[in-house]
Amino acid sequence: GKPPCSLAPVDPLKLKALSMGLSKELKILLIKIESAGRQTFNISEVEEQRIPLCKISIKNTATEVIRACKGTRVKGKFKESFVLPAFSVKPNIDIDIPIPREKLNPPTPSIYLESKRDAFSPVLLQFCTDPKNAVTVIRGLAGSLRLNLGLFSTKSLVEANSDHAVEVRTQVQQPADENWDSSGSAQTWPCESSRSHTTIAKYAQYQASSFQESLQEEKESENEEEGEQTSDQSATTKIIKFGTNIDLSDPKRWKPQLQELLKLPAFMRVESSNNMLSHVGHTILGMNTVQLYMKVPGSRTPGHQENNNFCSVNINIGPGDCEWFAVHEHYWEAINKFCEKHGVDYLTGSWWPVLEDLYSSNIPVYRFIQRPGDLVWINAGTVHWVQAVGWCNNIAWNVGPLNSYQYQLALERFEWNEVKKVKSIVPMIHVSWNVARTIKINDQDTFKMIKHCLMQSIKHIQILRDQLVAAGKKICYQSRVKDEPAYYCNECDVEVFDLLFVTSENSSKKTYVVHCEDCARAKSPSLAGVVVLEQYRIEELMRTYDSFVLVSNTS
């Protein structure tokens, strides 16, 4: 197979000219002058104003940004953050003042909707997305909106798609505020569960028989109370199975279920114009699609923040309850330290916080029960963990409301993931450009953050481009096609935007693999055998950048 574009031989003269440094140019403007009815031209010299790169800000035009890049000598790789700390909108939470014990269990904001109209009030969106509110429970939302949750009952699911895949986690059943180590002698953070697979029909059978067994046990224990105690129930460890990550993305298979969810207010829906996840341009399973969880008592979703700190929506279908624990984003680094201390990876491992550890570190924990029909809104960056109290199903997905707090936390986690070599499930640079192309932003903080990210993106692209050209590397333009996904480096999982470093893995199958610059150079320092593809013309990005402006609320 041929590489995507043929590599032309490098002209040594051109290389020499480029290596001699960037030539200065004198711009000549021809100015037309009318004088005594005759047109004459006046030649005027214009000195090119070049702003140094360090002085460039979002007030500058794309042309000025590009010009500053061209005038900068960058030794090695150019790397700057996409986040500007000066633009931060995080709430001020004083961590130095000790919180009295009774305040370490603050009441969870719970909203009772009087009417359907209340669900669609802008006040609800404001409340849920307020950076100070880590979590909001909307009580009985299903009832207020007349949502038919029966569509998600185990019986309905079996009737709809009995052979559908279910991921199973095998876990040890224990009280929600305990997590014992393997010897059973001390509380600990790591909580392991093994993974296997089954079908909806088979899990449904397990869920039902587990319920029947429990009824049977209750009956027996009532009988035992009259007679003698026969066995010490507490000594046996009970092993349970949790049916998780069931994918409800297929609109043909799950039509009535997905249609029912359109009754939700726009900001909670799986898809809406103000949701960043609706601007990814492709499916991210479980984030911009619905996932279902089938549970028996004790089923645990261990501690985590959502992918890229996005918000999440979770509805309990019932019939049983779930118990939730949540901590404000502000404390995530303290929790990360506990994970490190206990040898479990914060981002990718399974852990269940020991509440006493959190309280002794002055970290407040929200703890509440989610009943059937209750919707839990997890705000951006909130750390949370969940355990089923009864037998129940839950449905959940993510949303990315376009506000400054959500955008900032998503970008911060995007950069932290890169440091930790963890894939950012949301390609934030790709999403930021898509948002700039399609959405009018009227909030100043959000606008400044996105504009800054785009400016940093242009700088990275232009400087890298100039370095490649100066080294005589050919860049092949290959525009994007509809629904083309964002790209990630095959080695380090970082998002690769616009300039793709492509190698052909085997010539016969025509499989092309994308790398970031660093990983491509690690394989081949001179980039021999690497094709550089460019997905956007720089003029195209410049146009998007310049036309992305703050719009006033009135327009």
XYZ file of C-alpha atoms in Angstrom:
555
model
C 0.000 0.000 0.000
C 1.067 3.550 -0.676
C 1.382 6.067 2.161
C -1.453 8.653 2.182
C 0.687 11.064 0.156
C 3.943 10.719 -1.707
C 6.912 12.375 -0.088
C 8.610 14.817 -2.437
C 12.418 15.043 -2.386
C 13.565 17.941 -0.252
C 15.076 20.920 -2.070
C 18.430 21.598 -0.319
C 18.391 25.267 -1.380
C 15.000 25.779 0.181
C 16.247 24.153 3.349
C 19.277 26.443 3.425
C 17.122 29.524 2.938
C 14.849 28.501 5.785
C 17.723 27.699 8.095
C 19.140 31.192 7.591
C 16.283 32.537 9.638
C 13.003 34.165 8.794
C 13.348 37.009 6.364
C 11.963 40.398 7.322
C 9.603 41.882 4.814
C 8.794 45.435 3.915
C 5.120 45.867 3.308
C 4.295 48.360 0.549
C 0.828 49.829 0.383
C -0.358 51.488 -2.811
C -2.637 54.323 -1.827
C -4.911 55.750 -4.520
C -5.029 59.553 -4.547
C -7.467 61.698 -6.524
C -5.788 64.936 -7.563
C -7.236 67.417 -10.045
C -9.386 64.692 -11.562
C -6.348 62.465 -12.193
C -5.697 59.265 -10.207
C -2.156 58.857 -8.946
C -0.671 56.293 -6.615
C 1.319 57.170 -3.569
C 3.687 54.504 -2.310
C 3.773 54.198 1.452
C 5.945 51.918 3.530
C 4.312 50.194 6.496
C 6.520 48.859 9.264
C 5.362 45.339 10.221
C 4.312 45.478 13.841
C 5.297 42.194 15.406
C 4.110 41.589 18.954
C 6.374 39.294 20.980
C 4.745 35.917 21.680
C 4.812 36.436 25.456
C 2.693 39.585 25.036
C 0.013 37.928 22.902
C -3.414 37.618 24.542
C -6.987 36.844 23.501
C -7.372 40.522 22.570
C -5.103 39.904 19.563
C -6.275 38.795 16.136
C -5.368 35.405 14.682
C -3.015 37.147 12.227
C -1.138 38.756 15.124
C -0.926 35.411 16.930
C 0.481 33.704 13.821
C 2.928 36.545 13.182
C 4.180 36.356 16.776
C 4.687 32.598 16.398
C 6.672 33.059 13.192
C 8.901 35.606 14.891
C 9.743 33.333 17.806
C 12.716 31.030 17.991
C 11.540 27.967 19.886
C 14.216 25.539 21.011
C 12.792 22.026 21.130
C 9.132 21.372 21.830
C 6.752 24.266 22.476
C 4.480 23.364 25.397
C 2.115 25.718 27.200
C -1.028 25.084 29.222
C -4.471 25.546 27.662
C -5.711 26.826 31.035
C -4.980 30.343 32.278
C -5.034 30.402 36.120
C -5.997 34.098 36.081
C -9.349 33.132 34.523
C -10.231 30.636 37.303
C -13.835 30.646 38.559
C -13.491 28.056 41.331
C -15.315 28.906 44.566
C -13.196 29.957 47.538
C -13.415 27.233 50.150
C -11.412 27.899 53.296
C -9.656 24.680 54.242
C -7.643 26.081 57.136
C -10.608 26.596 59.440
C -11.425 23.295 61.184
C -15.010 22.197 60.544
C -16.869 21.005 63.667
C -17.731 17.290 63.571
C -21.492 17.781 63.089
C -20.825 19.997 60.042
C -18.767 17.295 58.304
C -22.067 15.677 57.305
C -23.790 18.635 55.619
C -27.391 18.254 54.450
C -27.657 17.418 50.738
C -29.492 20.050 48.680
C -32.803 18.361 47.842
C -35.362 19.910 45.558
C -39.045 19.027 45.640
C -40.762 20.117 42.454
C -44.268 21.456 42.966
C -45.188 21.193 39.306
C -43.917 20.189 35.907
C -43.292 23.875 35.208
C -40.741 24.030 38.044
C -38.625 21.383 36.313
C -38.216 23.707 33.327
C -37.427 26.814 35.372
C -34.026 28.432 34.676
C -33.585 28.589 38.458
C -33.216 24.791 38.564
C -30.380 24.859 36.011
C -28.716 27.699 37.938
C -28.945 25.793 41.204
C -27.654 22.464 39.862
C -24.681 24.053 38.088
C -23.736 26.478 40.897
C -20.048 25.733 41.658
C -20.825 25.719 45.388
C -23.352 22.865 45.048
C -21.479 19.577 44.677
C -24.642 17.490 44.317
C -28.390 18.083 44.008
C -31.146 15.509 44.494
C -34.378 16.200 42.675
C -36.966 14.264 44.620
C -39.695 12.481 42.718
C -38.717 14.023 39.389
C -40.126 11.022 37.533
C -43.531 11.653 39.092
C -43.483 15.396 38.386
C -42.653 14.798 34.721
C -44.859 11.708 34.386
C -41.832 9.672 33.294
C -42.722 6.051 32.691
C -39.837 4.393 34.532
C -41.498 1.018 33.999
C -39.793 1.045 30.592
C -36.496 0.480 32.442
C -37.745 -2.217 34.826
C -36.016 -5.590 34.662
C -39.168 -7.126 33.163
C -39.306 -4.537 30.333
C -35.571 -4.862 29.647
C -35.833 -8.641 29.298
C -38.801 -8.259 26.943
C -36.970 -5.656 24.855
C -33.473 -7.207 24.526
C -32.917 -10.336 26.581
C -29.599 -11.250 24.912
C -28.036 -7.815 25.394
C -24.566 -7.823 26.999
C -24.072 -7.048 30.694
C -20.711 -6.504 32.377
C -20.684 -8.189 35.788
C -18.659 -7.142 38.845
C -18.321 -9.761 41.560
C -18.064 -8.056 44.951
C -18.158 -8.750 48.685
C -21.337 -7.489 50.328
C -20.637 -5.140 53.252
C -22.226 -2.147 55.016
C -22.048 1.082 52.960
C -19.735 2.871 55.393
C -17.297 -0.030 55.737
C -14.618 -1.478 53.458
C -12.615 -4.306 55.016
C -9.246 -5.581 53.845
C -8.904 -9.205 52.732
C -8.074 -10.410 56.255
C -11.217 -8.729 57.575
C -9.265 -7.050 60.359
C -9.053 -3.399 59.252
C -10.801 -0.775 57.146
C -8.978 0.107 53.928
C -9.324 2.093 50.678
C -8.673 -0.419 47.859
C -11.783 -2.380 46.884
C -11.317 -5.018 44.258
C -13.950 -6.696 42.155
C -13.478 -9.188 39.350
C -15.062 -8.659 35.955
C -17.070 -11.074 33.781
C -19.893 -10.948 31.228
C -23.477 -12.172 30.977
C -26.795 -11.192 29.348
C -29.763 -9.143 30.573
C -31.912 -12.296 30.787
C -29.365 -14.174 32.902
C -28.698 -11.243 35.226
C -32.468 -10.698 35.579
C -32.776 -14.290 36.739
C -29.993 -13.756 39.291
C -31.536 -10.472 40.509
C -34.945 -12.122 41.003
C -33.632 -15.259 42.706
C -31.456 -13.140 45.014
C -34.626 -11.315 46.067
C -36.526 -14.587 46.600
C -33.638 -15.991 48.662
C -33.671 -12.948 50.865
C -37.417 -13.306 51.491
C -36.789 -16.935 52.356
C -33.977 -15.991 54.771
C -36.198 -13.405 56.441
C -38.901 -15.994 56.933
C -36.411 -18.469 58.366
C -34.905 -15.933 60.738
C -38.401 -15.103 62.022
C -38.906 -18.799 62.692
C -35.483 -19.014 64.334
C -36.290 -16.197 66.720
C -39.046 -18.384 68.124
C -36.692 -21.360 68.354
C -32.917 -21.577 68.779
C -30.368 -19.582 66.743
C -28.788 -22.127 64.404
C -26.059 -20.246 62.570
C -24.001 -17.121 63.094
C -25.084 -15.165 60.013
C -22.528 -12.352 60.400
C -19.468 -14.569 60.032
C -20.205 -15.576 56.438
C -19.018 -13.236 53.689
C -21.639 -12.935 51.026
C -20.515 -12.638 47.419
C -22.765 -10.588 45.142
C -22.900 -9.750 41.444
C -23.491 -6.233 40.098
C -24.671 -5.786 36.472
C -22.986 -2.651 35.185
C -22.319 -0.534 32.051
C -25.244 -1.893 30.041
C -25.201 0.095 26.817
C -28.548 1.625 25.779
C -27.135 3.677 22.901
C -28.840 1.912 19.978
C -31.875 4.057 19.052
C -33.509 1.188 17.168
C -33.236 -1.301 20.026
C -34.228 1.092 22.811
C -36.586 3.485 21.050
C -39.369 3.756 23.699
C -36.808 4.044 26.523
C -34.801 6.826 24.869
C -37.934 8.653 23.745
C -39.198 8.763 27.332
C -36.048 10.617 28.420
C -36.856 13.480 26.020
C -39.417 14.567 28.647
C -36.530 15.798 30.835
C -35.580 19.503 30.945
C -33.082 20.340 28.156
C -30.034 20.719 30.415
C -30.471 17.164 31.749
C -31.078 15.507 28.390
C -28.623 13.157 26.745
C -28.449 15.586 23.833
C -28.928 19.360 23.778
C -27.332 22.319 22.027
C -25.793 23.726 25.204
C -24.204 20.390 26.137
C -20.526 20.134 25.156
C -20.930 16.370 24.706
C -23.361 17.062 21.858
C -20.491 18.822 20.048
C -18.022 15.938 20.090
C -19.392 14.794 16.737
C -19.258 11.111 17.656
C -20.536 8.705 20.287
C -18.770 8.344 23.626
C -20.465 5.317 25.186
C -21.919 6.056 28.612
C -21.193 9.766 28.314
C -23.378 11.057 25.477
C -25.358 7.806 25.496
C -27.377 6.137 28.271
C -26.018 3.344 30.448
C -28.033 1.066 32.691
C -27.067 -0.590 35.971
C -28.834 -3.638 37.454
C -28.240 -4.113 41.171
C -28.737 -6.293 44.210
C -28.142 -4.973 47.762
C -24.484 -4.097 48.315
C -23.656 -3.423 44.626
C -20.933 -0.790 44.650
C -19.811 1.898 42.249
C -16.424 2.815 43.772
C -15.130 6.367 44.269
C -14.507 8.497 41.188
C -14.874 11.806 39.436
C -16.612 11.576 36.061
C -14.529 11.456 32.855
C -12.962 14.901 32.350
C -14.958 16.171 35.350
C -18.245 16.323 33.444
C -21.596 16.493 35.234
C -23.712 13.374 35.474
C -27.386 12.530 35.719
C -28.579 9.375 37.506
C -32.187 8.210 37.912
C -33.125 5.366 40.242
C -35.704 3.133 38.541
C -36.346 1.179 41.742
C -37.917 -0.716 43.390
C -35.125 -0.417 46.015
C -33.040 2.547 47.209
C -29.416 3.590 46.660
C -27.089 5.264 49.136
C -24.781 8.010 47.866
C -21.638 9.673 49.217
C -20.288 12.862 47.619
C -17.415 15.309 48.202
C -16.884 18.717 46.562
C -14.288 18.920 43.752
C -12.195 21.208 45.959
C -11.022 18.184 47.990
C -10.069 15.825 45.157
C -6.326 16.243 45.681
C -6.620 15.273 49.352
C -8.512 12.124 48.295
C -5.868 11.489 45.616
C -3.227 11.557 48.395
C -5.143 8.920 50.384
C -5.256 6.719 47.276
C -1.499 7.113 46.789
C -0.909 6.254 50.447
C -2.975 3.075 50.032
C -1.277 2.115 46.766
C -4.363 2.447 44.575
C -4.505 4.582 41.417
C -6.899 7.514 41.877
C -7.866 7.790 38.191
C -7.955 4.145 37.128
C -8.123 2.037 40.304
C -11.024 0.888 42.517
C -11.262 2.549 45.934
C -13.886 3.113 48.634
C -13.060 5.959 51.028
C -12.828 5.247 54.750
C -15.149 7.970 56.089
C -13.112 8.403 59.281
C -10.054 9.312 57.155
C -12.046 12.027 55.387
C -13.515 13.468 58.592
C -10.136 13.567 60.316
C -8.829 15.506 57.280
C -11.603 18.073 57.659
C -13.389 16.926 54.488
C -17.198 17.245 54.517
C -19.141 14.339 52.987
C -22.700 14.524 51.647
C -24.550 11.289 52.371
C -28.101 10.633 51.201
C -30.618 8.060 49.992
C -31.841 8.088 46.378
C -35.335 6.621 46.185
C -37.086 5.360 43.043
C -37.939 8.311 40.772
C -35.257 10.550 42.340
C -32.733 12.158 40.008
C -29.208 12.794 41.288
C -27.298 15.626 39.596
C -23.550 15.299 40.164
C -21.977 18.692 39.492
C -18.678 19.088 37.620
C -15.754 17.439 39.414
C -17.695 16.081 42.401
C -16.086 12.940 43.877
C -18.746 10.298 44.596
C -19.349 6.622 45.390
C -22.626 4.690 45.502
C -24.050 1.525 47.035
C -27.390 -0.185 46.409
C -29.503 -0.589 49.552
C -32.154 -2.706 47.839
C -32.794 -4.403 44.507
C -32.911 -1.718 41.829
C -31.946 -0.529 38.360
C -30.394 2.862 37.588
C -29.874 4.797 34.361
C -27.117 7.383 33.954
C -25.230 9.535 31.447
C -23.045 12.651 31.402
C -23.728 16.232 30.396
C -21.360 19.155 29.890
C -23.304 22.376 30.438
C -21.450 25.174 28.693
C -20.493 27.265 31.698
C -17.116 28.518 32.889
C -16.841 26.178 35.899
C -17.556 23.042 33.854
C -15.241 24.138 31.037
C -12.388 24.986 33.406
C -12.605 21.682 35.291
C -12.821 19.702 32.044
C -9.682 21.378 30.654
C -7.791 21.022 33.940
C -8.538 17.295 34.046
C -7.607 17.054 30.339
C -4.119 18.316 31.256
C -3.837 16.227 34.438
C -4.763 13.105 32.445
C -1.920 13.880 30.050
C 0.541 14.110 32.951
C -0.772 10.784 34.275
C -0.798 9.182 30.800
C -4.532 8.493 31.105
C -6.770 8.964 28.080
C -9.146 11.950 28.186
C -12.391 10.363 27.047
C -13.547 13.827 25.940
C -11.234 15.298 23.251
C -11.325 18.816 24.688
C -9.385 20.634 21.939
C -11.589 19.138 19.224
C -14.709 19.998 21.275
C -13.514 23.573 21.936
C -13.090 24.266 18.206
C -16.495 22.703 17.455
C -18.132 24.846 20.141
C -16.450 28.002 18.785
C -17.744 27.177 15.310
C -21.344 26.549 16.305
C -22.298 28.224 19.585
C -22.825 31.854 20.483
C -21.412 32.436 23.978
C -22.794 35.288 26.075
C -21.015 34.579 29.367
C -17.734 36.455 29.651
C -15.837 33.940 31.825
C -16.749 31.014 29.565
C -15.862 33.021 26.469
C -12.427 34.033 27.787
C -11.519 30.450 28.715
C -12.533 28.988 25.360
C -10.858 31.818 23.422
C -7.651 31.278 25.411
C -7.735 27.549 24.676
C -8.148 28.228 20.929
C -5.308 30.747 21.013
C -3.014 28.202 22.700
C -4.100 25.617 20.140
C -3.180 27.935 17.241
C 0.203 28.674 18.846
C 1.001 24.977 19.241
C -0.028 24.221 15.658
C 1.802 27.146 14.032
C 5.075 26.669 15.922
C 5.090 22.914 15.276
C 4.235 23.544 11.624
C 7.105 25.996 11.208
C 9.529 23.590 12.878
C 8.483 20.763 10.549
C 8.751 22.918 7.426
C 12.134 24.292 8.532
C 13.350 20.708 8.877
C 12.169 19.997 5.332
C 9.263 17.792 6.410
C 6.398 17.707 3.941
C 2.916 18.294 5.372
C 0.001 16.752 3.492
C -3.410 18.381 3.731
C -6.230 15.908 4.199
C -9.492 17.538 5.212
C -11.842 15.912 7.685
C -14.928 14.000 6.607
C -18.357 14.001 8.243
C -18.494 12.146 11.590
C -14.730 11.615 11.580
C -13.717 11.017 15.208
C -11.100 12.942 17.159
C -7.653 11.320 17.192
C -5.520 10.045 20.041
C -1.893 8.964 20.113
C -1.605 5.201 19.740
C 1.125 5.119 22.417
C 0.408 7.710 25.103
C -3.340 8.327 24.536
C -3.009 12.120 24.336
C -5.429 13.899 21.991
C -3.782 14.705 18.641
C -5.441 17.687 16.980
C -4.934 18.936 13.382
C -1.348 17.749 12.800
C -1.353 13.947 12.783
C 1.871 11.925 12.736
C 0.916 8.809 10.817
C 2.769 5.559 10.244
C 1.666 2.614 8.182
C 1.855 -0.452 10.422
C 1.833 -3.060 7.686
C 1.909 -2.318 4.008
C -0.553 -5.004 2.956
C -3.549 -4.083 5.138
C -3.332 -0.300 4.752
C -3.678 0.291 8.469
C -2.534 3.733 9.471
C -1.690 4.568 13.050
C -1.777 8.071 14.550
C 0.920 9.260 16.970
C 1.672 12.517 18.754
C 4.921 14.259 17.792
C 6.836 12.974 20.841
C 5.905 9.327 20.318
C 6.551 9.572 16.570
C 10.036 10.977 17.247
C 10.695 8.325 19.890
C 10.243 5.735 17.128
C 12.010 7.751 14.455
C 13.874 10.931 15.549
C 14.060 12.311 12.000
C 10.426 11.296 11.338
C 11.553 9.024 8.506
C 8.639 6.819 7.495
C 6.209 9.162 9.243
C 3.647 11.073 7.193
C 2.414 14.363 8.661
C -1.232 15.025 7.855
C -2.899 18.381 8.374
C -6.661 18.283 8.906
C -7.440 22.008 8.879
C -5.975 24.828 6.824
C -4.510 27.371 9.240
C -6.654 30.053 7.519
C -9.731 28.030 8.469
C -8.738 27.973 12.152
C -7.858 31.681 11.997
C -11.318 32.484 10.624
C -13.008 30.462 13.367
C -10.824 32.158 15.984
C -11.516 35.693 14.780
C -15.248 35.174 14.348
C -15.586 33.637 17.831
C -16.693 36.702 19.787
C -18.652 37.394 22.947
C -22.291 38.050 22.077
C -24.475 40.288 24.204
C -27.437 38.756 26.017
C -29.908 40.924 24.168
C -28.993 39.809 20.648
